[in-house]
Short mmCIF file of C-alpha atoms and ligand atoms in Angstrom, two decimals:
data_model
loop_
_atom_site.label_atom_id
_atom_site.label_comp_id
_atom_site.label_asym_id
_atom_site.label_seq_id
_atom_site.Cartn_x
_atom_site.Cartn_y
_atom_site.Cartn_z
CA UNK A 481 -31.24 188.94 1.97
CA UNK A 482 -28.27 189.36 -0.71
CA UNK A 483 -28.43 187.92 -3.86
CA UNK A 484 -27.42 184.49 -5.59
CA UNK A 485 -24.67 184.45 -7.36
CA UNK A 486 -24.80 182.14 -10.52
CA UNK A 487 -22.73 183.78 -12.99
CA UNK A 488 -19.02 183.94 -13.89
CA UNK A 489 -17.19 185.77 -16.46
CA UNK A 490 -13.70 184.34 -18.01
CA UNK A 491 -12.27 187.03 -19.82
CA UNK A 492 -10.26 184.96 -22.68
CA UNK A 493 -9.20 187.81 -25.45
CA UNK A 494 -5.93 188.31 -24.41
CA UNK A 495 -3.24 188.27 -27.32
CA UNK A 496 -0.98 185.58 -25.03
CA UNK A 497 1.97 187.42 -26.51
CA UNK A 498 4.31 185.97 -23.74
CA UNK A 499 3.51 182.18 -25.52
CA UNK A 500 4.64 182.67 -28.88
CA UNK A 501 4.75 181.46 -31.23
CA UNK A 502 2.33 178.74 -30.15
CA UNK A 503 0.01 181.29 -29.56
CA UNK A 504 -0.21 182.46 -33.13
CA UNK A 505 -2.64 180.27 -34.11
CA UNK A 506 -3.73 178.58 -30.52
CA UNK A 507 -5.25 180.47 -27.57
CA UNK A 508 -2.49 180.16 -24.83
CA UNK A 509 -6.29 179.24 -22.61
CA UNK A 510 -5.94 175.78 -24.45
CA UNK A 511 -2.35 175.12 -23.15
CA UNK A 512 -2.38 171.99 -21.31
CA UNK A 513 -1.44 171.20 -17.78
CA UNK A 514 -0.40 167.60 -18.55
CA UNK A 515 -4.08 166.69 -20.36
CA UNK A 516 -6.53 169.22 -19.90
CA UNK A 517 -6.63 172.41 -21.08
CA UNK A 518 -5.81 175.53 -18.38
CA UNK A 519 -9.55 176.79 -18.90
CA UNK A 520 -11.09 173.49 -18.55
CA UNK A 521 -9.90 173.79 -14.90
CA UNK A 522 -11.48 177.19 -14.70
CA UNK A 523 -14.66 175.93 -15.72
CA UNK A 524 -14.52 172.93 -12.85
CA UNK A 525 -13.94 175.15 -10.36
CA UNK A 526 -16.59 177.25 -11.39
CA UNK A 527 -19.10 174.06 -11.33
CA UNK A 528 -17.77 173.42 -8.03
CA UNK A 529 -18.67 176.64 -6.61
CA UNK A 530 -22.07 176.28 -7.68
CA UNK A 531 -21.99 178.15 -10.58
CA UNK A 532 -24.28 177.58 -13.64
CA UNK A 533 -23.88 180.20 -16.23
CA UNK A 534 -20.43 181.18 -17.63
CA UNK A 535 -19.96 183.80 -19.95
CA UNK A 536 -16.19 183.60 -22.07
CA UNK A 537 -14.94 186.98 -23.47
CA UNK A 538 -13.02 185.99 -26.51
CA UNK A 539 -11.31 187.41 -29.43
CA UNK A 540 -9.84 186.48 -32.72
CA UNK A 541 -8.10 182.92 -33.20
CA UNK A 542 -10.03 181.70 -29.78
CA UNK A 543 -12.67 179.13 -32.07
CA UNK A 544 -10.93 176.48 -30.39
CA UNK A 545 -12.45 177.18 -26.88
CA UNK A 546 -15.75 176.65 -28.18
CA UNK A 547 -15.64 173.22 -29.61
CA UNK A 548 -13.45 172.64 -26.43
CA UNK A 549 -17.22 173.35 -24.43
CA UNK A 550 -19.31 171.87 -27.05
CA UNK A 551 -20.63 168.50 -26.80
CA UNK A 552 -18.77 166.17 -29.09
CA UNK A 553 -21.68 163.02 -29.70
CA UNK A 554 -19.33 161.70 -32.36
CA UNK A 555 -16.90 161.02 -30.08
CA UNK A 556 -18.71 160.80 -26.88
CA UNK A 557 -20.33 157.17 -28.90
CA UNK A 558 -17.14 155.58 -30.11
CA UNK A 559 -15.59 155.94 -26.52
CA UNK A 560 -19.02 153.92 -25.30
CA UNK A 561 -18.48 151.51 -27.71
CA UNK A 562 -14.88 150.94 -26.74
CA UNK A 563 -16.20 151.13 -23.27
CA UNK A 564 -13.63 154.19 -22.17
CA UNK A 565 -15.89 154.97 -19.43
CA UNK A 566 -13.13 157.05 -17.49
CA UNK A 567 -11.85 158.90 -20.56
CA UNK A 568 -15.81 159.54 -21.60
CA UNK A 569 -16.91 161.10 -17.67
CA UNK A 570 -13.56 163.09 -18.33
CA UNK A 571 -14.61 165.11 -21.37
CA UNK A 572 -18.71 165.06 -20.13
CA UNK A 573 -17.31 166.84 -17.12
CA UNK A 574 -18.72 170.61 -17.67
CA UNK A 575 -21.29 169.49 -20.23
CA UNK A 576 -24.07 170.67 -17.85
CA UNK A 577 -22.96 173.76 -17.67
CA UNK A 578 -24.52 176.69 -19.64
CA UNK A 579 -21.51 178.11 -21.32
CA UNK A 580 -21.85 181.20 -23.63
CA UNK A 581 -19.51 183.59 -25.66
CA UNK A 582 -19.16 186.94 -25.71
CA UNK A 583 -16.67 188.80 -28.95
CA UNK A 584 -14.23 191.39 -27.68
CA UNK A 585 -13.49 192.77 -30.78
CA UNK A 586 -10.57 195.31 -30.02
CA UNK A 587 -8.48 194.22 -26.64
CA UNK A 588 -8.51 197.16 -24.77
CA UNK A 589 -7.87 195.40 -21.05
CA UNK A 590 -9.02 193.23 -18.41
CA UNK A 591 -12.10 196.07 -17.40
CA UNK A 592 -13.01 196.82 -21.13
CA UNK A 593 -13.28 192.45 -21.22
CA UNK A 594 -15.64 192.21 -17.90
CA UNK A 595 -17.54 195.31 -19.39
CA UNK A 596 -18.77 193.56 -22.59
CA UNK A 597 -20.23 191.11 -20.51
CA UNK A 598 -22.61 193.40 -18.84
CA UNK A 599 -26.41 192.24 -20.43
CA UNK A 600 -25.63 189.20 -19.67
CA UNK A 601 -24.67 189.91 -16.10
CA UNK A 602 -27.46 192.48 -16.21
CA UNK A 603 -28.22 193.82 -12.01
CA UNK A 604 -26.85 190.65 -10.10
CA UNK A 605 -23.34 190.06 -8.16
CA UNK A 606 -20.80 187.66 -10.04
CA UNK A 607 -17.34 186.34 -10.31
CA UNK A 608 -14.59 187.20 -12.70
CA UNK A 609 -12.13 184.14 -13.47
CA UNK A 610 -8.99 184.43 -14.97
CA UNK A 611 -7.38 181.66 -16.71
CA UNK A 612 -3.92 182.20 -15.74
CA UNK A 613 -4.20 180.94 -12.29
CA UNK A 614 -5.24 177.07 -11.40
CA UNK A 615 -6.11 177.37 -7.58
CA UNK A 616 -6.58 174.18 -5.41
CA UNK A 617 -7.63 174.23 -2.13
CA UNK A 618 -10.61 171.51 -0.30
CA UNK A 619 -12.83 174.61 -0.78
CA UNK A 620 -12.50 175.69 -4.26
CA UNK A 621 -11.44 179.90 -3.99
CA UNK A 622 -14.69 181.17 -5.95
CA UNK A 623 -16.56 179.27 -3.49
CA UNK A 624 -14.71 180.87 -0.54
CA UNK A 625 -15.55 184.02 -2.18
CA UNK A 626 -19.47 183.42 -2.55
CA UNK A 627 -19.09 182.18 0.82
CA UNK A 628 -18.04 185.81 2.18
CA UNK A 629 -20.21 187.59 -0.19
CA UNK A 630 -23.23 185.79 1.66
CA UNK A 631 -22.10 187.33 5.23
CA UNK A 632 -20.97 190.56 3.83
CA UNK A 633 -23.16 191.53 0.82
CA UNK A 634 -19.78 193.41 -0.77
CA UNK A 635 -17.59 192.86 -3.70
CA UNK A 636 -14.49 190.71 -2.58
CA UNK A 637 -11.24 189.97 -4.21
CA UNK A 638 -8.97 186.95 -3.76
CA UNK A 639 -5.37 188.24 -2.77
CA UNK A 640 -2.13 186.27 -1.68
CA UNK A 641 1.18 187.03 -0.72
CA UNK A 642 4.01 187.15 -3.69
CA UNK A 643 7.21 188.07 -3.31
CA UNK A 644 8.59 191.37 -3.31
CA UNK A 645 10.28 191.28 -6.20
CA UNK A 646 7.36 189.96 -8.14
CA UNK A 647 4.92 192.64 -7.16
CA UNK A 648 5.06 194.93 -10.20
CA UNK A 649 2.95 191.95 -12.26
CA UNK A 650 0.23 192.49 -10.31
CA UNK A 651 -3.06 194.34 -8.72
CA UNK A 652 -1.98 195.25 -5.50
CA UNK A 653 -4.18 196.28 -1.93
CA UNK A 654 -3.23 198.65 0.76
CA UNK A 655 -4.78 196.67 3.57
CA UNK A 656 -6.14 198.53 6.66
CA UNK A 657 -7.72 196.35 9.30
CA UNK A 658 -8.23 192.75 8.98
CA UNK A 659 -11.99 192.31 10.08
CA UNK A 660 -11.97 188.61 10.73
CA UNK A 661 -9.24 186.50 9.92
CA UNK A 662 -7.89 186.50 6.27
CA UNK A 663 -10.60 189.51 5.43
CA UNK A 664 -9.53 192.90 4.78
CA UNK A 665 -10.63 196.28 4.32
CA UNK A 666 -9.07 197.96 2.00
CA UNK A 667 -7.80 201.71 1.50
CA UNK A 668 -6.29 201.42 -2.18
CA UNK A 669 -6.10 199.38 -4.90
CA UNK A 670 -3.12 199.82 -7.23
CA UNK A 671 -2.78 198.48 -10.64
CA UNK A 672 1.28 196.85 -10.79
CA UNK A 673 3.00 199.26 -8.78
CA UNK A 674 7.03 199.31 -8.71
CA UNK A 675 8.16 197.45 -5.75
CA UNK A 676 9.37 200.36 -4.05
CA UNK A 677 5.80 202.19 -4.28
CA UNK A 678 3.93 198.67 -3.50
CA UNK A 679 1.79 199.40 -0.44
CA UNK A 680 1.91 195.52 0.56
CA UNK A 681 2.95 192.00 -0.64
CA UNK A 682 -0.61 190.91 -0.96
CA UNK A 683 -1.46 190.85 -4.87
CA UNK A 684 -4.69 190.48 -6.26
CA UNK A 685 -4.55 186.69 -7.59
CA UNK A 686 -7.61 186.54 -10.56
CA UNK A 687 -10.85 185.82 -8.35
CA UNK A 688 -13.10 188.71 -8.14
CA UNK A 689 -16.61 188.64 -6.81
CA UNK A 690 -18.12 192.03 -8.13
CA UNK A 691 -21.62 193.48 -7.32
CA UNK A 692 -23.05 194.70 -10.79
CA UNK A 693 -22.02 198.68 -9.81
CA UNK A 694 -18.93 197.70 -11.23
CA UNK A 695 -20.58 198.57 -14.72
CA UNK A 696 -21.39 201.90 -14.28
CA UNK A 697 -18.19 202.28 -13.28
CA UNK A 698 -16.19 200.98 -16.04
CA UNK A 699 -18.36 202.95 -18.44
CA UNK A 700 -16.53 206.41 -17.08
CA UNK A 701 -12.94 204.46 -16.26
CA UNK A 702 -10.43 205.98 -18.81
CA UNK A 703 -8.05 203.77 -20.83
CA UNK A 704 -4.34 204.15 -19.06
CA UNK A 705 -1.07 205.06 -20.65
CA UNK A 706 -0.91 201.79 -22.52
CA UNK A 707 -4.84 201.59 -23.52
CA UNK A 708 -6.13 199.46 -21.48
CA UNK A 709 -8.95 200.02 -18.77
CA UNK A 710 -8.06 198.84 -15.97
CA UNK A 711 -10.31 196.64 -13.79
CA UNK A 712 -8.14 197.30 -10.46
CA UNK A 713 -8.86 201.00 -10.79
CA UNK A 714 -12.67 200.41 -11.55
CA UNK A 715 -12.63 198.75 -7.96
CA UNK A 716 -10.89 201.49 -6.69
CA UNK A 717 -13.24 203.72 -7.63
CA UNK A 718 -16.06 200.95 -6.46
CA UNK A 719 -14.15 200.73 -2.89
CA UNK A 720 -15.31 204.63 -2.60
CA UNK A 721 -18.80 204.37 -3.02
CA UNK A 722 -19.49 200.73 -1.85
CA UNK A 723 -16.85 198.37 0.49
CA UNK A 724 -14.89 196.08 -1.10
CA UNK A 725 -12.87 193.43 0.62
CA UNK A 726 -9.76 191.45 -0.07
CA UNK A 727 -10.08 187.74 0.87
CA UNK A 728 -6.41 186.26 1.52
CA UNK A 729 -6.33 182.72 0.08
CA UNK A 730 -4.34 180.28 1.64
CA UNK A 731 -4.64 177.26 -1.08
CA UNK A 732 -2.56 176.55 -3.77
CA UNK A 733 -1.64 178.85 -6.44
CA UNK A 734 -0.24 177.66 -9.82
CA UNK A 735 0.81 180.21 -12.37
CA UNK A 736 0.48 179.39 -15.77
CA UNK A 737 1.20 182.92 -17.48
CA UNK A 738 4.71 182.58 -18.40
CA UNK A 739 6.77 180.00 -20.04
CA UNK A 740 8.44 178.70 -16.91
CA UNK A 741 6.04 178.45 -14.07
CA UNK A 742 3.33 177.24 -16.96
CA UNK A 743 6.37 174.31 -17.12
CA UNK A 744 6.63 174.10 -13.75
CA UNK A 745 2.74 173.26 -13.27
CA UNK A 746 3.23 170.71 -15.86
CA UNK A 747 5.72 169.24 -13.61
CA UNK A 748 3.87 169.33 -10.24
CA UNK A 749 0.43 168.21 -11.92
CA UNK A 750 2.81 165.69 -13.77
CA UNK A 751 3.87 164.06 -10.27
CA UNK A 752 -0.08 164.24 -9.22
CA UNK A 753 -1.26 161.90 -12.07
CA UNK A 754 -1.93 158.62 -11.91
CA UNK A 755 -0.92 157.52 -15.06
CA UNK A 756 2.41 159.77 -15.27
CA UNK A 757 3.54 160.05 -12.01
CA UNK A 758 6.03 157.06 -11.81
CA UNK A 759 7.36 157.85 -14.97
CA UNK A 760 7.94 161.22 -14.58
CA UNK A 761 9.19 160.74 -10.84
CA UNK A 762 12.17 158.91 -12.12
CA UNK A 763 12.53 160.50 -15.05
CA UNK A 764 13.31 163.58 -12.82
CA UNK A 765 15.30 162.10 -10.37
CA UNK A 766 17.51 160.77 -12.96
CA UNK A 767 17.80 164.10 -14.83
CA UNK A 768 18.90 165.79 -11.50
CA UNK A 769 21.31 163.10 -11.32
CA UNK A 770 22.84 163.43 -14.44
CA UNK A 771 23.18 167.63 -14.23
CA UNK A 772 24.48 167.39 -10.50
CA UNK A 773 27.51 165.22 -12.43
CA UNK A 774 27.94 167.47 -15.03
CA UNK A 775 28.31 170.26 -12.80
CA UNK A 776 31.08 168.37 -10.65
CA UNK A 777 33.60 167.75 -13.78
C1 G1P B 2295 -4.54 190.90 -14.16
C2 G1P B 2295 -4.67 192.08 -13.33
C3 G1P B 2295 -4.22 192.46 -12.07
C4 G1P B 2295 -3.73 190.77 -11.33
C5 G1P B 2295 -3.59 189.76 -12.32
C6 G1P B 2295 -3.73 188.41 -11.89
O1 G1P B 2295 -3.23 191.09 -14.64
O2 G1P B 2295 -4.86 193.22 -14.16
O3 G1P B 2295 -4.65 193.10 -11.20
O4 G1P B 2295 -2.96 191.16 -10.18
O5 G1P B 2295 -4.50 189.75 -13.58
O6 G1P B 2295 -3.33 187.50 -12.53
P1 G1P B 2295 -2.58 190.41 -16.18
O7 G1P B 2295 -1.75 189.04 -15.73
O8 G1P B 2295 -3.46 190.44 -16.97
O9 G1P B 2295 -1.35 191.41 -16.61
#
């Protein structure tokens, strides 16, 4: 019998240099998608997947993440008195989750961030959820990985096809046979290869289900040229001693990790948002019209 997965690690200690100057004082994980901080989507995905305990790995300047997930009795009372039940429900959505925080004092890469959570995880399988990607599907992606793990008992990573020119931004798999539709055995996991060297266009997309043996490997993993301990390298080493699968995600993935894709994500979520969808659509149509007229001049 495989152990139940109940814990998640959310690394949020990165410096967020792609979003400077915004990230000088505010964490990139708190950047909103319309009105909701990105990290809230990740915690909600964990909740919908049946995860109970979450540890968020934070660093300097990340205190607002702790405040965001704390309850706010004064605000809640105020909203109750005004009978603003919808908003009240929204801000209480994750109040029933157990959310803990660990500090990573020196950012030394994703592998190191995950390693800091070892005592919290103990000898159990767990999930790692990266904040840059917001995933949407009928069954949450984390739950898909958990379902797969309950059948195989093996570590499983989420992957998705990305355009070949973008492949060097990701960890990439070298797949061997497809065991069942969408589940691959993997020969090799490579971190950020050049497009010429990439073994496939299947990129690792920020959701991992890992067995606790990863910690022993992370302990031995040497930093790369940039001084970072890569989770991908540790997973490649884990794959030498126990099987690691790749699960191809067929749902929607919204990248919030750079300025342009974050803005695009906001537009799409805005067009799906009850309160602003109509106004935003009219504005976009109008704007496209103006741009076209300008181009013709
Ligand atoms: C990290 C991982 C990479 C993965 C990516 C997904 O890279 O190191 O393997 O493909 O997340 O978003 P980062 O985006 O932090 O550079």
